Amino acid sequence: MSWLVTGGAGYIGAHVVTAMRSVGQDVVVLDDLSTGDTSRLPGVEVVVGSVLDPGLVRQALAAHDVQGIVHIAAKKQVAESVERPLYYYEQNVEGLRVLLDAATATGVESLVFSSSAAVYGSPDVDLVDEDTPCAPVNPYGTTKLVGERMIADVAAATGLRYANLRYFNVAGAGSPELADRGASNLVPMVFERLARRERPHIFGSDYDTADGTCIRDFVHVADIASAHVTAASALAEGATTALTANIGRGEGVSVQEMVQTIRRVTGTADLAWAEPAVSPRRAGDPARVVASAQRIERELGWRAQWGVEDMVRSAWEGWVHRDPSLRGIAS
Ligand SMILES: NC(=O)c1ccc[n+]([C@@H]2O[C@H](COP(=O)([O-])OP(=O)(O)OC[C@H]3O[C@@H](n4cnc5c(N)ncnc54)[C@H](O)[C@@H]3O)[C@@H](O)[C@H]2O)c1
């Protein structure tokens, strides 16, 4: 039996593929390489194309005797989703519909789906659990919620087993070559500023939190990958059939704390030019979004292993691997 990993050439996907292969799982990747890169996947078979192509998807499933799918491929930029909502519905919702159609036609038994904390929108609770009402505040979050609902409906009709994994703020790298190459999340955004010898930005310092900056739940990408391995094997064994679970550490870290950790790790803690500059709040940024990660621990025995320092250090090693001149950033 093999697993098809869509989006396996991307940041999270390559970590998932590596982790699944390390436990002996046979994996084939389907990726249109719109943001992915096959150099992350030495020795892995990659079918190049879109999940929107029904013939290609069906052929990939049948040719590799695929019993399970990890569906990671998606567009993920919140601001872009606000500007181009229909593109996000096409890629994330229609892409999943095409995949589910092919999966049910070829007898795929299990599906792990990359969902997101964005399904909750701006939750007004201390810890977000899976029963917290879903109220996405942008098209990206809506596409993930629609995806979860579509999967549950198909599962009810066909017996497909599924796990919707709602990732919180993903950071870090399992190895330098697999590091995130985009700069749309806090850690790479701060790296990008420091790499240019510019002050990092903190958006808003007047939130109702201990240090006035937003609080988030950062989770190491290696932990995200291990959650997929755990979920995929539980689905394959039939130990779980319909799971929707948060993937986080259950611990809040403020943006200010994160920036100070980054400065420490990069050796820029004492440098005046690396002092963060406070900019106005960004629209739609909730003060606090922290997971309760108890459901997945209770149901599958999974919990995050890595801390914030590990995330920042491993991510920075990825940046230095790409640009060795960054080693001298503090000099
Ligand atoms: N990075 C995060 O913090 C985060 C948080 C929550 C959820 N997620 C979800 O995790 C998934 C992966 O995110 P990432 O950070 O690795 O992003 P990424 O852009 O690095 O990876 C996405 C991958 O999917 C591929 N892809 C995109 N559209 C495709 C299509 N139509 N057909 C085939 N392949 C396609 C891309 O080429 C890329 O390899 C996404 O579903 C995203 O919504 C990410």
XYZ file of C-alpha atoms and ligand atoms in Angstrom:
375
model
C 0.000 0.000 0.000
C 1.300 3.443 -0.780
C 0.348 6.986 0.226
C -0.035 9.914 -2.136
C 1.167 13.190 -0.614
C -0.154 16.204 -2.517
C 1.983 19.316 -2.058
C 4.839 17.082 -0.932
C 7.474 19.340 -2.503
C 6.506 22.278 -0.270
C 7.787 23.310 3.148
C 5.481 21.177 5.314
C 4.940 18.506 2.656
C 8.643 17.678 2.329
C 8.871 17.210 6.100
C 5.832 14.923 6.024
C 7.222 12.869 3.120
C 10.599 12.515 4.860
C 8.960 11.447 8.129
C 6.662 8.908 6.439
C 9.535 7.383 4.487
C 11.630 7.183 7.649
C 9.066 4.775 9.125
C 9.107 2.650 5.959
C 6.007 4.062 4.286
C 5.880 3.922 0.493
C 5.167 7.487 -0.713
C 4.480 9.141 -4.060
C 4.119 12.931 -4.372
C 1.766 14.932 -6.568
C 2.764 18.586 -6.807
C 2.376 21.311 -9.430
C 5.607 22.955 -8.176
C 3.880 26.361 -7.977
C 5.735 26.957 -4.707
C 7.307 23.520 -4.223
C 10.765 22.316 -5.190
C 11.717 18.721 -5.993
C 15.256 19.249 -4.669
C 13.680 18.774 -1.246
C 12.764 15.207 -2.224
C 15.794 13.223 -3.399
C 14.810 9.685 -4.362
C 11.064 10.324 -4.143
C 8.771 9.772 -7.124
C 7.048 13.056 -7.980
C 4.084 13.317 -10.338
C 4.222 16.902 -11.579
C 0.782 18.396 -12.065
C -2.201 19.916 -10.351
C -4.799 18.343 -8.083
C -7.227 20.178 -10.361
C -6.425 17.719 -13.177
C -8.897 14.825 -12.730
C -7.239 12.491 -15.255
C -3.786 12.948 -13.773
C -4.988 12.465 -10.199
C -6.936 9.325 -11.033
C -4.005 7.889 -12.958
C -1.569 8.632 -10.112
C -3.878 6.916 -7.599
C -4.459 3.844 -9.747
C -0.862 3.455 -10.974
C 0.553 3.450 -7.447
C -2.164 1.402 -5.761
C -2.749 4.286 -3.355
C -4.708 3.413 -0.224
C -4.223 6.687 1.611
C -3.794 10.382 0.727
C -2.190 13.192 2.695
C -3.643 16.314 1.095
C -1.289 19.206 1.786
C -1.373 21.061 -1.561
C -3.066 24.439 -1.227
C -2.587 28.164 -1.516
C -2.005 29.698 1.919
C -1.472 33.470 1.724
C -4.197 35.185 3.733
C -3.792 38.615 2.090
C -3.787 37.097 -1.399
C -6.950 35.159 -0.529
C -8.683 38.444 0.310
C -7.658 39.907 -3.059
C -8.316 36.761 -5.125
C -11.016 34.777 -3.333
C -12.122 32.786 -6.371
C -8.576 31.634 -7.017
C -8.500 30.279 -3.445
C -11.866 28.563 -3.880
C -10.599 27.030 -7.102
C -7.269 25.808 -5.750
C -8.292 24.789 -2.236
C -11.954 23.802 -2.577
C -12.273 22.611 -6.184
C -8.825 20.972 -5.904
C -10.060 18.944 -2.929
C -13.333 18.086 -4.684
C -11.440 16.695 -7.690
C -9.163 14.735 -5.361
C -12.091 13.273 -3.384
C -13.872 12.310 -6.582
C -10.822 10.410 -7.814
C -10.176 8.946 -4.353
C -13.646 7.480 -4.023
C -13.586 6.189 -7.614
C -10.304 4.328 -7.031
C -11.074 2.969 -3.563
C -8.745 5.130 -1.433
C -9.519 4.335 2.207
C -7.899 7.144 4.216
C -7.293 10.884 3.967
C -5.247 13.257 6.119
C -6.097 16.903 5.372
C -3.981 20.015 6.080
C -6.384 22.318 7.835
C -5.520 25.414 9.817
C -6.210 27.409 12.957
C -7.562 29.968 10.451
C -10.886 28.082 10.597
C -11.463 29.617 14.053
C -11.036 33.229 12.936
C -10.633 35.444 16.020
C -11.638 33.148 18.888
C -12.347 34.894 22.167
C -11.153 32.070 24.433
C -8.014 31.357 26.393
C -7.426 27.952 24.788
C -9.001 27.051 21.453
C -10.339 23.520 21.415
C -12.041 21.756 18.536
C -15.492 22.667 19.865
C -14.691 26.381 19.743
C -17.016 27.776 17.055
C -15.444 28.080 13.612
C -15.804 31.588 12.196
C -13.063 32.228 9.619
C -12.316 35.877 8.935
C -10.764 35.528 5.478
C -11.300 33.443 2.322
C -8.262 31.267 3.083
C -9.771 30.166 6.407
C -13.150 29.632 4.763
C -11.653 27.354 2.106
C -10.138 25.190 4.857
C -13.439 24.978 6.731
C -15.361 24.134 3.542
C -12.734 21.467 2.883
C -13.278 19.878 6.296
C -17.049 19.836 5.751
C -16.712 18.374 2.261
C -14.526 15.574 3.615
C -17.001 14.781 6.417
C -19.875 14.649 3.910
C -17.983 12.336 1.554
C -16.899 10.164 4.492
C -20.517 9.809 5.606
C -21.508 8.678 2.124
C -18.556 6.380 1.356
C -16.917 5.252 4.601
C -13.701 7.176 3.835
C -11.633 7.470 7.032
C -10.181 10.939 7.644
C -8.148 13.187 9.919
C -8.439 16.968 9.586
C -5.336 18.420 11.211
C -5.656 22.081 12.181
C -2.104 23.403 12.369
C -1.374 26.472 14.466
C 1.760 28.589 13.727
C 4.280 26.355 12.017
C 8.001 27.200 12.292
C 11.432 25.584 12.203
C 13.104 23.067 9.909
C 13.851 19.364 10.249
C 17.084 19.921 8.317
C 18.538 23.080 6.697
C 17.562 22.006 3.150
C 13.898 21.698 4.133
C 13.539 25.183 5.655
C 10.655 27.483 4.736
C 11.653 29.667 1.783
C 8.711 32.038 1.888
C 8.530 34.992 4.243
C 4.870 35.088 5.149
C 5.157 33.950 8.785
C 6.682 35.743 11.772
C 10.003 33.879 12.047
C 11.070 34.191 8.373
C 9.710 37.768 8.266
C 12.025 38.745 11.129
C 14.947 36.855 9.548
C 14.357 38.719 6.318
C 14.584 42.106 8.065
C 17.688 41.124 10.045
C 19.346 39.749 6.900
C 18.983 43.249 5.398
C 20.311 44.822 8.641
C 16.891 46.377 9.160
C 14.811 46.565 12.322
C 12.146 43.868 12.578
C 8.529 44.982 12.833
C 6.124 44.205 15.626
C 2.567 44.946 14.570
C 0.810 46.422 17.583
C 2.031 46.621 21.185
C -1.256 47.731 22.740
C -3.114 44.408 22.840
C -4.630 43.232 26.093
C -1.754 40.796 26.769
C 1.088 40.793 29.319
C 3.605 42.572 27.059
C 1.026 44.159 24.729
C 1.924 42.050 21.678
C -0.085 39.216 20.119
C 0.191 35.708 21.493
C 0.394 32.655 19.258
C 0.994 28.913 19.519
C 4.159 28.081 17.574
C 4.717 24.456 16.634
C 7.821 22.865 15.103
C 7.381 21.540 11.564
C 9.039 18.278 12.681
C 6.193 17.884 15.185
C 3.669 18.617 12.429
C 5.307 15.854 10.389
C 5.179 13.353 13.246
C 1.481 14.152 13.765
C 0.886 13.112 10.135
C 2.767 9.848 10.586
C 0.696 9.116 13.696
C -2.611 10.044 12.039
C -1.859 8.122 8.838
C -1.039 4.930 10.688
C -4.094 5.241 12.968
C -6.298 5.643 9.876
C -4.656 2.733 8.070
C -5.206 0.491 11.099
C -8.776 1.727 11.548
C -7.882 2.939 15.060
C -9.452 6.256 14.140
C -12.075 6.923 11.502
C -13.148 10.573 11.784
C -10.816 12.933 13.585
C -10.605 16.714 13.596
C -7.748 17.852 15.802
C -5.654 20.882 16.665
C -1.921 20.552 16.143
C -0.165 22.945 18.487
C 1.830 22.995 21.708
C -0.919 24.394 23.908
C 1.444 27.151 25.000
C 1.252 30.811 24.127
C 4.345 32.786 23.111
C 4.139 36.510 22.495
C 5.446 38.116 19.336
C 7.825 40.170 21.505
C 9.181 36.985 23.148
C 9.599 35.348 19.762
C 11.476 38.341 18.350
C 13.799 38.365 21.377
C 14.465 34.620 20.926
C 15.288 35.258 17.274
C 17.685 38.061 18.230
C 19.401 35.804 20.772
C 19.761 32.933 18.290
C 21.039 35.190 15.499
C 23.470 36.975 17.829
C 21.764 40.332 17.328
C 20.331 40.741 20.844
C 22.676 43.596 21.798
C 22.665 45.427 18.492
C 20.704 48.681 18.355
C 19.854 48.330 14.651
C 18.094 45.009 15.422
C 15.813 46.535 18.065
C 12.208 45.880 16.947
C 10.160 48.810 15.675
C 6.501 48.908 16.675
C 4.101 49.470 13.772
C 0.320 49.856 13.985
C -1.813 46.750 14.446
C -2.673 44.797 11.279
C -6.371 44.445 10.550
C -7.789 41.105 11.630
C -4.941 40.032 13.962
C -6.561 38.536 17.077
C -4.790 39.221 20.419
C -4.392 35.572 21.370
C -4.754 32.255 19.508
C -3.452 29.276 21.471
C -4.472 25.659 20.943
C -5.709 23.113 23.329
C -3.912 20.104 21.853
C -5.501 17.610 24.215
C -7.785 15.860 21.754
C -4.992 14.439 19.593
C -3.031 13.459 22.679
C -6.062 11.686 24.116
C -7.066 9.972 20.862
C -3.731 9.205 19.219
C -1.164 9.729 21.981
C 0.603 12.473 19.992
C 2.095 15.574 21.569
C 4.608 18.170 20.402
C 8.224 17.524 21.411
C 10.104 20.616 20.288
C 10.322 24.070 21.879
C 10.506 27.602 20.545
C 14.298 27.850 20.760
C 14.592 24.647 18.645
C 12.246 26.113 16.038
C 14.156 29.368 15.722
C 17.593 27.739 15.727
C 16.695 25.142 13.070
C 14.981 27.732 10.879
C 18.002 30.052 11.119
C 20.325 27.188 10.153
C 18.200 26.846 7.010
C 18.685 30.518 6.176
C 22.433 30.339 6.825
C 22.626 27.183 4.691
C 21.150 29.185 1.777
C 23.222 32.296 2.442
C 26.411 31.542 4.422
C 27.208 35.288 4.620
C 24.466 35.522 7.281
C 26.855 33.855 9.719
C 28.517 37.241 10.117
C 25.300 39.147 10.679
C 26.258 40.221 14.188
C 29.746 41.448 13.276
N 2.826 27.110 6.933
C 1.904 27.279 7.875
O 2.134 27.951 8.888
C 0.547 26.593 7.764
C -0.369 26.718 8.821
C -1.607 26.077 8.727
C -1.907 25.324 7.591
N -1.012 25.242 6.580
C -1.365 24.429 5.394
O -0.319 23.514 5.163
C -0.214 23.243 3.776
C 1.225 23.399 3.313
O 1.706 24.688 3.619
P 3.226 25.069 3.350
O 3.567 26.108 4.345
O 4.072 23.870 3.242
O 3.082 25.770 1.921
P 3.945 25.576 0.592
O 3.488 26.659 -0.337
O 5.399 25.486 0.904
O 3.463 24.143 0.067
C 2.327 23.944 -0.741
C 2.683 22.899 -1.782
O 1.531 22.586 -2.556
C 1.837 22.676 -3.950
N 0.600 23.057 -4.632
C -0.115 24.208 -4.481
N -1.211 24.186 -5.260
C -1.224 22.973 -5.881
C -2.117 22.336 -6.797
N -3.215 22.944 -7.249
N -1.812 21.085 -7.223
C -0.687 20.444 -6.800
N 0.192 20.999 -5.934
C -0.079 22.250 -5.483
C 2.947 23.708 -4.034
O 3.747 23.603 -5.193
C 3.747 23.381 -2.756
O 4.686 22.344 -2.999
C -1.230 24.145 3.091
O -2.412 23.389 2.876
C -1.477 25.233 4.107
O -2.756 25.782 3.956
C 0.209 25.856 6.631
